[in-house]
Amino acid sequence: MTTLAAMQQFLSQDLWRIDASALPLPRRIAMHTLRLAIAVVMEFRHRLLDARAAGLVYTTLLSLVPFLAVMVSVLKAFGVHQQIEPVLAQALEPLGSKGQEITATIIAFVDNLKIGVLGVVGVAGLFYTTYSMIDKIEQALNAIWLVREGRPWSRKFADYLSAVLVGPLLVMTAFGLLASVHSNVLVQRVLDVQPFGFLMLWAGQLLPFLILSGLFTFLFKFIPHTHVRFDSALVGGITAAVLWVIAGEAFATFVAESANYSAIYSGFAVLILFLLWLYAGWLIVLIGAQLSFFYQHPTAYLSRLLWEQGTHAFRERLALSVLLVLARRYANGQGPWGMKELAIELRLPVSLVEEQVQHLIEAGILGLMARPEGVSLTKPIELISVMEVLNAIHKGRAADAIVLLDADDAIREVLSRRDEAVTAALDGHTLRSLIENSTARSTRKDDLGKRPVPFVHRG
């Protein structure tokens, strides 16, 4: 195997099979960081993140002014609507003087949009445009989290309204308090005293970054229609904030050195730079969301790769793992379990678990329950054999392919003997015996861990 092939094998397969928990802390951190970076890069290879970012740019162009108009009308009730312009100017600061021009234009559009004279239909259209923008963001994040179905209409209305009310209010209030603190006379006197002046100046520069990290964390935690752990959202939020700062500096340098754009595109240069910055901003948001996903599901990349490749070994292990969890609940007298809880228990994306559960439902091994809602076994665990599960997994795949081939009699005989050997080896193995074997192995591991370790003198 060549060096390039060996490196490709390591990055695409071996890296994801290493047990990171057994490594020292520095190597474990390096391993997780490398996995996260490679997984995100692979998403670019499949052209998923950039396509979603381009779609969000189009949605932003259509919805930005109505969204800000709704936000202004909400924030006026709290007296913090004056902060929209400086916050928008700060977001477009990498565009330099062009950013100030775009900010003034957008604010002028918002001021000219009089909600009071629009009428019922106009106001409804305004809110629908705002709703559609948040809905597109949810769809993009749901796609990253491999969530097939979004929120129901009732949940969308309540959750989106909360996002429009709470999110901007907290951000504007934070920036308003920051501005008022800097203008306070007592604070100005403290700034003249060292080292308090240096510390407060440093804290003032750090606070916008913390607010930005909190905003991204809020977005990654509450917008996807799935369970997102806070630490996963925080990792993505901090990463997105860091990338935003770095991209802002790089884009500001690019704008300062791109005087030729104004000469070539004339008045369209402002629009082109604005589109580029919107694209970069949404790309950063999606990268942060992708990092959150892979941080919560470290093996998701390899699992999805094996699933898409139709690897039978992976499908067998996944099916038996799903059934083992549900069989334990059955043995303990517990009821059905939802897809999300099952995915959390298996530490796998919901979509992979849902697809495997659907195959087991079609095979009659699992069934969907209405009350309580969830999935459960259709038969006692003593009556579900391991061989029945494996046959359900292979049905319509390898077996059909073998039938379609015009194989030699000798080949058929070998495959038949293979199948007979597997059936004989698994004869009598049911989900009940699988639970007992799993419990016995866990007990032996616990006993081994409790044994005293003999002292070995090393000379």
Coordinates of C-alpha atoms in Angstrom, one line a residue:
M1 CA 0.0 0.0 0.0
T2 CA 1.4 3.4 -1.0
T3 CA 1.8 6.2 1.5
L4 CA -1.0 8.2 0.0
A5 CA -3.4 5.2 0.1
A6 CA -2.3 4.4 3.7
M7 CA -3.0 8.0 4.7
Q8 CA -6.4 7.9 3.0
Q9 CA -7.3 4.6 4.7
F10 CA -6.3 6.1 8.1
L11 CA -8.3 9.3 7.6
S12 CA -11.4 7.7 6.2
Q13 CA -11.6 4.5 8.3
D14 CA -8.9 3.8 10.9
L15 CA -9.1 7.2 12.6
W16 CA -12.7 6.6 13.5
R17 CA -12.2 3.2 15.0
I18 CA -9.6 4.2 17.6
D19 CA -10.8 4.1 21.1
A20 CA -10.1 7.7 22.1
S21 CA -11.0 7.1 25.8
A22 CA -8.0 4.9 26.2
L23 CA -5.6 7.6 25.1
P24 CA -3.9 10.2 27.3
L25 CA -5.7 13.6 27.6
P26 CA -3.5 15.6 25.1
R27 CA -3.7 12.8 22.4
R28 CA -7.5 12.4 23.1
I29 CA -8.0 16.2 22.5
A30 CA -5.9 16.0 19.3
M31 CA -7.8 13.0 18.1
H32 CA -11.2 14.6 18.6
T33 CA -10.1 17.8 17.0
L34 CA -8.7 16.0 14.0
R35 CA -11.9 14.0 13.6
L36 CA -14.1 17.1 13.8
A37 CA -12.0 18.9 11.2
I38 CA -11.9 15.9 8.8
A39 CA -15.7 15.3 9.1
V40 CA -16.5 18.9 8.3
V41 CA -14.0 18.9 5.3
M42 CA -15.8 15.8 4.0
E43 CA -19.1 17.7 4.1
F44 CA -17.5 20.3 1.7
R45 CA -16.4 17.4 -0.5
H46 CA -20.0 16.3 -0.9
R47 CA -20.9 20.0 -1.6
L48 CA -23.5 20.1 1.1
L49 CA -22.5 23.1 3.3
D50 CA -21.7 25.5 0.4
A51 CA -25.0 24.7 -1.3
R52 CA -27.0 25.3 1.9
A53 CA -25.1 28.5 2.5
A54 CA -26.0 29.8 -1.0
G55 CA -29.6 29.0 -0.4
L56 CA -29.6 30.9 2.9
V57 CA -28.0 33.9 1.1
Y58 CA -31.0 34.0 -1.3
T59 CA -33.4 33.7 1.6
T60 CA -31.7 36.5 3.5
L61 CA -31.9 38.9 0.5
L62 CA -35.6 38.4 0.3
S63 CA -36.3 38.4 4.1
L64 CA -33.8 40.8 5.7
V65 CA -35.8 44.0 5.5
P66 CA -39.1 42.5 6.6
F67 CA -37.3 40.6 9.4
L68 CA -35.7 43.8 10.7
A69 CA -39.0 45.6 10.4
V70 CA -40.7 43.0 12.6
M71 CA -37.8 43.1 15.0
V72 CA -37.9 46.9 15.2
S73 CA -41.6 46.8 16.0
V74 CA -41.0 44.3 18.8
L75 CA -38.0 46.1 20.3
K76 CA -39.8 49.4 20.3
A77 CA -41.9 48.1 23.2
F78 CA -38.7 47.6 25.2
G79 CA -37.0 50.8 24.2
V80 CA -33.9 49.2 22.7
H81 CA -34.7 49.5 19.0
Q82 CA -32.0 52.2 18.6
Q83 CA -29.4 49.5 19.0
I84 CA -30.3 47.8 15.7
E85 CA -28.3 50.2 13.6
P86 CA -25.0 49.9 15.5
V87 CA -25.3 46.1 15.8
L88 CA -26.0 45.8 12.0
A89 CA -23.1 48.2 11.4
Q90 CA -20.8 46.0 13.5
A91 CA -21.9 42.9 11.7
L92 CA -21.0 44.6 8.3
E93 CA -17.9 46.2 9.7
P94 CA -15.6 43.9 7.6
L95 CA -17.0 45.7 4.5
G96 CA -15.4 48.9 5.6
S97 CA -17.0 52.1 4.2
K98 CA -19.2 49.9 2.0
G99 CA -20.6 48.3 5.2
Q100 CA -21.7 51.8 6.5
E101 CA -23.3 52.5 3.2
I102 CA -25.2 49.2 3.2
T103 CA -26.3 49.7 6.8
A104 CA -27.7 53.1 6.0
T105 CA -29.6 51.7 3.0
I106 CA -31.1 48.8 5.0
I107 CA -32.1 51.1 7.9
A108 CA -33.7 53.5 5.4
F109 CA -35.7 50.6 3.9
V110 CA -36.9 49.6 7.4
D111 CA -37.9 53.2 8.3
N112 CA -39.8 53.5 5.0
L113 CA -41.7 50.3 5.8
K114 CA -44.6 51.6 7.8
I115 CA -46.3 48.6 9.4
G116 CA -49.3 50.7 10.5
V117 CA -50.4 51.4 6.9
L118 CA -49.9 47.9 5.5
G119 CA -53.2 46.5 6.5
V120 CA -54.0 43.0 7.7
V121 CA -52.8 41.3 4.5
G122 CA -49.5 43.3 4.4
V123 CA -48.8 42.6 8.1
A124 CA -49.5 38.9 7.6
G125 CA -47.2 38.9 4.6
L126 CA -44.5 40.6 6.6
F127 CA -44.7 38.0 9.4
Y128 CA -44.8 35.2 6.9
T129 CA -41.6 36.4 5.3
T130 CA -40.0 36.5 8.7
Y131 CA -41.3 33.1 9.5
S132 CA -40.0 31.7 6.2
M133 CA -36.5 33.0 6.9
I134 CA -36.4 31.2 10.3
D135 CA -37.9 28.1 8.7
K136 CA -35.2 28.0 6.1
I137 CA -32.6 28.2 8.8
E138 CA -34.2 25.3 10.7
Q139 CA -34.3 23.2 7.5
A140 CA -30.6 23.8 7.0
L141 CA -29.7 22.9 10.6
N142 CA -32.1 19.9 10.5
A143 CA -30.3 18.6 7.4
I144 CA -27.0 18.9 9.2
W145 CA -28.5 17.0 12.2
L146 CA -30.0 14.4 9.8
V147 CA -33.5 15.2 11.0
R148 CA -36.1 14.2 8.5
E149 CA -39.2 16.0 9.9
G150 CA -39.2 19.6 11.2
R151 CA -41.4 21.1 13.8
P152 CA -45.2 20.8 13.5
W153 CA -47.0 24.0 12.5
S154 CA -48.1 24.7 16.1
R155 CA -44.6 24.3 17.5
K156 CA -43.2 26.4 14.7
F157 CA -45.4 29.4 15.5
A158 CA -44.6 29.3 19.2
D159 CA -40.8 28.6 18.8
Y160 CA -40.2 31.0 16.0
L161 CA -42.1 33.8 17.8
S162 CA -39.9 33.1 20.9
A163 CA -36.8 33.3 18.7
V164 CA -37.8 36.6 17.2
L165 CA -38.8 38.1 20.6
V166 CA -36.1 36.7 23.0
G167 CA -33.0 36.4 20.8
P168 CA -32.9 40.0 19.4
L169 CA -34.1 41.5 22.7
L170 CA -31.2 39.8 24.6
V171 CA -28.6 40.9 22.0
M172 CA -29.8 44.5 21.8
T173 CA -30.1 44.8 25.6
A174 CA -26.6 43.4 26.0
F175 CA -25.1 45.9 23.5
G176 CA -27.2 48.7 25.1
L177 CA -25.9 47.9 28.5
L178 CA -22.3 47.7 27.2
A179 CA -22.7 51.2 25.6
S180 CA -24.2 52.7 28.8
V181 CA -21.5 51.2 31.0
H182 CA -18.7 52.7 28.9
S183 CA -20.4 56.1 29.1
N184 CA -20.9 56.0 32.9
V185 CA -18.9 58.7 34.8
L186 CA -17.9 56.3 37.5
V187 CA -16.7 53.8 35.0
Q188 CA -14.6 56.5 33.2
R189 CA -12.9 57.3 36.5
V190 CA -12.1 53.6 37.1
L191 CA -10.6 53.3 33.7
D192 CA -8.1 55.9 34.7
V193 CA -6.8 53.7 37.5
Q194 CA -4.5 50.9 36.6
P195 CA -4.6 47.9 36.4
F196 CA -8.4 48.3 36.5
G197 CA -8.4 50.3 33.4
F198 CA -6.6 47.7 31.4
L199 CA -8.8 44.9 32.8
M200 CA -12.0 46.7 32.0
L201 CA -10.7 47.6 28.5
W202 CA -9.8 43.9 27.9
A203 CA -13.3 42.8 29.3
G204 CA -15.0 45.4 27.0
Q205 CA -13.2 43.9 24.0
L206 CA -14.0 40.4 25.1
L207 CA -17.7 41.0 25.9
P208 CA -18.9 41.3 22.2
F209 CA -17.2 38.0 21.5
L210 CA -19.0 36.4 24.4
I211 CA -22.3 37.8 23.2
L212 CA -21.6 36.5 19.7
S213 CA -20.7 33.0 21.1
G214 CA -23.9 33.0 23.2
L215 CA -26.0 33.9 20.1
F216 CA -24.5 31.1 18.0
T217 CA -24.9 28.7 21.0
F218 CA -28.6 29.7 21.3
L219 CA -29.1 29.1 17.5
F220 CA -27.5 25.7 17.6
K221 CA -29.2 24.6 20.7
F222 CA -32.8 25.6 20.0
I223 CA -33.3 25.8 16.2
P224 CA -32.7 22.2 15.2
H225 CA -35.7 20.0 15.8
T226 CA -33.8 17.4 17.8
H227 CA -32.0 17.0 21.1
V228 CA -28.8 19.1 21.1
R229 CA -26.7 18.9 24.2
F230 CA -25.6 22.3 25.6
D231 CA -21.9 21.4 25.5
S232 CA -22.3 20.4 21.8
A233 CA -24.0 23.7 21.0
L234 CA -21.4 25.6 23.0
V235 CA -18.5 24.0 21.1
G236 CA -20.2 25.0 17.8
G237 CA -21.0 28.5 19.1
I238 CA -17.5 29.3 20.3
T239 CA -16.0 27.8 17.1
A240 CA -18.4 29.9 14.9
A241 CA -17.6 33.0 16.9
V242 CA -13.8 32.5 16.4
L243 CA -14.3 31.8 12.7
W244 CA -16.5 35.0 12.5
V245 CA -13.7 37.1 14.0
I246 CA -11.0 35.6 11.8
A247 CA -13.2 35.8 8.7
G248 CA -14.0 39.5 9.5
E249 CA -10.3 40.4 9.7
A250 CA -9.6 38.5 6.5
F251 CA -12.6 40.0 4.6
A252 CA -11.7 43.5 5.8
T253 CA -8.2 43.0 4.3
F254 CA -9.7 41.7 1.1
V255 CA -12.0 44.7 0.8
A256 CA -9.2 47.2 1.5
E257 CA -7.1 45.6 -1.3
S258 CA -9.9 45.1 -3.8
A259 CA -10.2 48.6 -5.3
N260 CA -10.3 47.0 -8.7
Y261 CA -13.7 45.7 -8.0
S262 CA -15.2 49.2 -7.8
A263 CA -13.5 50.0 -11.1
I264 CA -14.8 46.9 -12.8
Y265 CA -18.3 46.6 -11.3
S266 CA -19.0 50.2 -10.5
G267 CA -22.1 50.5 -8.4
F268 CA -22.6 46.8 -8.3
A269 CA -19.4 46.3 -6.3
V270 CA -21.3 47.1 -3.0
L271 CA -23.9 44.4 -3.8
I272 CA -21.2 41.8 -4.7
L273 CA -19.2 42.4 -1.5
F274 CA -22.4 42.2 0.5
L275 CA -23.3 38.9 -1.1
L276 CA -19.8 37.5 -0.5
W277 CA -20.0 38.5 3.2
L278 CA -23.5 37.0 3.6
Y279 CA -22.2 33.8 2.0
A280 CA -19.2 33.7 4.3
G281 CA -21.4 34.4 7.3
W282 CA -23.8 31.6 6.6
L283 CA -21.0 29.2 5.8
I284 CA -19.6 30.0 9.3
V285 CA -23.0 29.3 10.9
L286 CA -23.3 26.0 9.1
I287 CA -19.7 24.9 10.0
G288 CA -20.5 25.7 13.6
A289 CA -23.6 23.6 13.4
Q290 CA -21.7 20.7 11.7
L291 CA -19.1 20.8 14.4
S292 CA -21.9 20.6 17.1
F293 CA -23.3 17.6 15.3
F294 CA -20.0 15.7 15.1
Y295 CA -19.1 16.7 18.6
Q296 CA -22.3 15.1 19.9
H297 CA -22.0 12.1 17.5
P298 CA -18.3 11.4 17.2
T299 CA -18.8 8.2 15.1
A300 CA -21.6 9.7 12.9
Y301 CA -19.3 10.2 9.9
L302 CA -18.1 6.6 9.8
S303 CA -21.6 5.3 10.6
R304 CA -23.2 7.3 7.8
L305 CA -20.4 6.2 5.4
L306 CA -20.9 2.5 6.3
W307 CA -24.7 2.9 6.0
E308 CA -24.5 4.5 2.6
Q309 CA -22.1 1.8 1.4
G310 CA -24.7 -0.8 2.4
T311 CA -22.2 -2.6 4.7
H312 CA -23.9 -5.7 6.0
A313 CA -21.7 -5.9 9.1
F314 CA -22.7 -2.4 10.2
R315 CA -26.4 -3.0 9.5
E316 CA -26.3 -6.3 11.5
R317 CA -24.6 -4.6 14.5
L318 CA -27.0 -1.7 14.3
A319 CA -30.1 -3.8 14.1
L320 CA -29.0 -6.1 17.0
S321 CA -28.0 -3.1 19.1
V322 CA -31.4 -1.5 18.6
L323 CA -33.1 -4.8 19.5
L324 CA -30.9 -5.4 22.5
V325 CA -31.8 -2.0 24.0
L326 CA -35.5 -2.6 23.4
A327 CA -35.2 -6.2 24.7
R328 CA -33.7 -5.0 28.0
R329 CA -36.6 -2.5 28.4
Y330 CA -39.0 -5.4 27.7
A331 CA -37.3 -7.6 30.3
N332 CA -37.4 -4.9 32.9
G333 CA -41.2 -4.3 32.3
Q334 CA -40.7 -0.9 30.7
G335 CA -42.8 0.5 27.9
P336 CA -42.0 1.6 24.3
W337 CA -39.2 4.1 23.6
G338 CA -39.1 7.1 21.2
M339 CA -36.7 7.3 18.3
K340 CA -34.8 10.3 19.9
E341 CA -34.3 8.4 23.2
L342 CA -33.2 5.3 21.3
A343 CA -30.7 7.4 19.3
I344 CA -29.3 9.0 22.4
E345 CA -28.8 5.6 24.1
L346 CA -27.0 4.3 21.0
R347 CA -25.1 7.6 20.5
L348 CA -26.0 7.6 16.8
P349 CA -27.9 10.1 14.6
V350 CA -31.6 9.8 14.7
S351 CA -31.9 9.3 10.9
L352 CA -29.8 6.1 11.0
V353 CA -31.8 4.7 13.9
E354 CA -35.1 5.6 12.2
E355 CA -34.2 4.0 8.9
Q356 CA -33.1 0.8 10.7
V357 CA -36.2 0.7 12.9
Q358 CA -38.3 1.1 9.7
H359 CA -36.7 -2.0 8.2
L360 CA -37.4 -3.9 11.4
I361 CA -41.0 -2.7 11.4
E362 CA -41.5 -3.9 7.8
A363 CA -40.1 -7.3 8.9
G364 CA -42.7 -7.5 11.7
I365 CA -40.1 -7.5 14.5
L366 CA -40.9 -4.1 15.8
G367 CA -44.1 -2.1 15.9
L368 CA -45.1 1.6 16.4
M369 CA -47.2 2.2 19.5
A370 CA -49.6 5.0 20.0
R371 CA -49.9 5.1 23.8
P372 CA -47.3 5.5 25.1
E373 CA -45.8 6.8 21.8
G374 CA -42.7 4.9 20.7
V375 CA -41.4 1.7 19.2
S376 CA -41.5 -1.7 20.9
L377 CA -41.1 -5.4 20.2
T378 CA -44.0 -7.2 18.6
K379 CA -43.2 -10.6 20.3
P380 CA -41.7 -11.8 23.5
I381 CA -37.9 -11.8 23.5
E382 CA -37.8 -15.6 23.8
L383 CA -39.5 -15.9 20.4
I384 CA -37.3 -13.5 18.4
S385 CA -34.2 -15.4 17.2
V386 CA -31.0 -13.8 16.1
M387 CA -31.2 -15.7 12.8
E388 CA -34.6 -14.1 12.2
V389 CA -33.1 -10.6 12.6
L390 CA -30.2 -11.4 10.3
N391 CA -32.5 -12.7 7.6
A392 CA -34.6 -9.6 7.9
I393 CA -31.5 -7.4 7.4
H394 CA -30.3 -9.4 4.4
K395 CA -33.7 -9.7 2.8
G396 CA -33.8 -7.9 -0.6
R397 CA -30.1 -7.3 -0.6
A398 CA -27.3 -9.9 -0.8
A399 CA -29.7 -12.8 -1.2
D400 CA -31.6 -11.3 -4.1
A401 CA -28.3 -10.4 -5.8
I402 CA -27.1 -14.0 -5.5
V403 CA -30.3 -15.3 -7.0
L404 CA -30.0 -13.0 -10.0
L405 CA -26.4 -14.2 -10.8
D406 CA -26.1 -17.2 -13.0
A407 CA -23.7 -18.9 -10.6
D408 CA -22.0 -22.2 -11.0
D409 CA -23.3 -25.2 -9.0
A410 CA -20.1 -25.4 -7.0
I411 CA -20.5 -21.7 -6.0
R412 CA -24.2 -22.3 -4.9
E413 CA -23.1 -25.3 -2.9
V414 CA -20.4 -23.3 -1.1
L415 CA -22.8 -20.5 -0.3
S416 CA -25.5 -23.0 0.8
R417 CA -23.0 -24.7 3.2
R418 CA -22.1 -21.2 4.5
D419 CA -25.7 -20.4 5.3
E420 CA -26.3 -23.8 6.9
A421 CA -23.2 -23.3 9.1
V422 CA -24.4 -19.9 10.2
T423 CA -27.9 -21.2 11.0
A424 CA -26.5 -24.1 13.0
A425 CA -24.2 -21.9 14.9
L426 CA -27.0 -19.5 15.9
D427 CA -29.5 -22.2 16.6
G428 CA -31.3 -21.4 19.9
H429 CA -29.9 -17.9 20.1
T430 CA -32.7 -15.4 20.9
L431 CA -32.9 -11.9 22.2
R432 CA -33.2 -13.4 25.7
S433 CA -29.9 -15.2 25.4
L434 CA -28.4 -12.1 23.9
I435 CA -29.3 -10.1 27.0
E436 CA -28.0 -12.9 29.3
N437 CA -24.6 -13.0 27.4
S438 CA -24.3 -9.3 27.4
T439 CA -25.0 -9.1 31.2
A440 CA -22.6 -11.9 31.9
R441 CA -19.8 -10.1 29.9
S442 CA -20.5 -6.8 31.8
T443 CA -20.3 -8.7 35.1
R444 CA -17.0 -10.2 34.2
K445 CA -15.6 -6.9 33.2
D446 CA -16.7 -5.3 36.5
D447 CA -15.2 -8.2 38.5
L448 CA -11.9 -7.8 36.6
G449 CA -11.9 -4.1 37.4
K450 CA -12.4 -4.8 41.1
R451 CA -9.6 -7.3 41.5
P452 CA -6.4 -5.9 43.2
V453 CA -3.6 -5.3 40.8
P454 CA -0.5 -7.2 41.8
F455 CA 2.6 -5.2 42.6
V456 CA 5.3 -5.9 40.0
H457 CA 8.9 -4.8 40.9
R458 CA 10.7 -3.4 37.9
G459 CA 14.4 -3.5 38.2

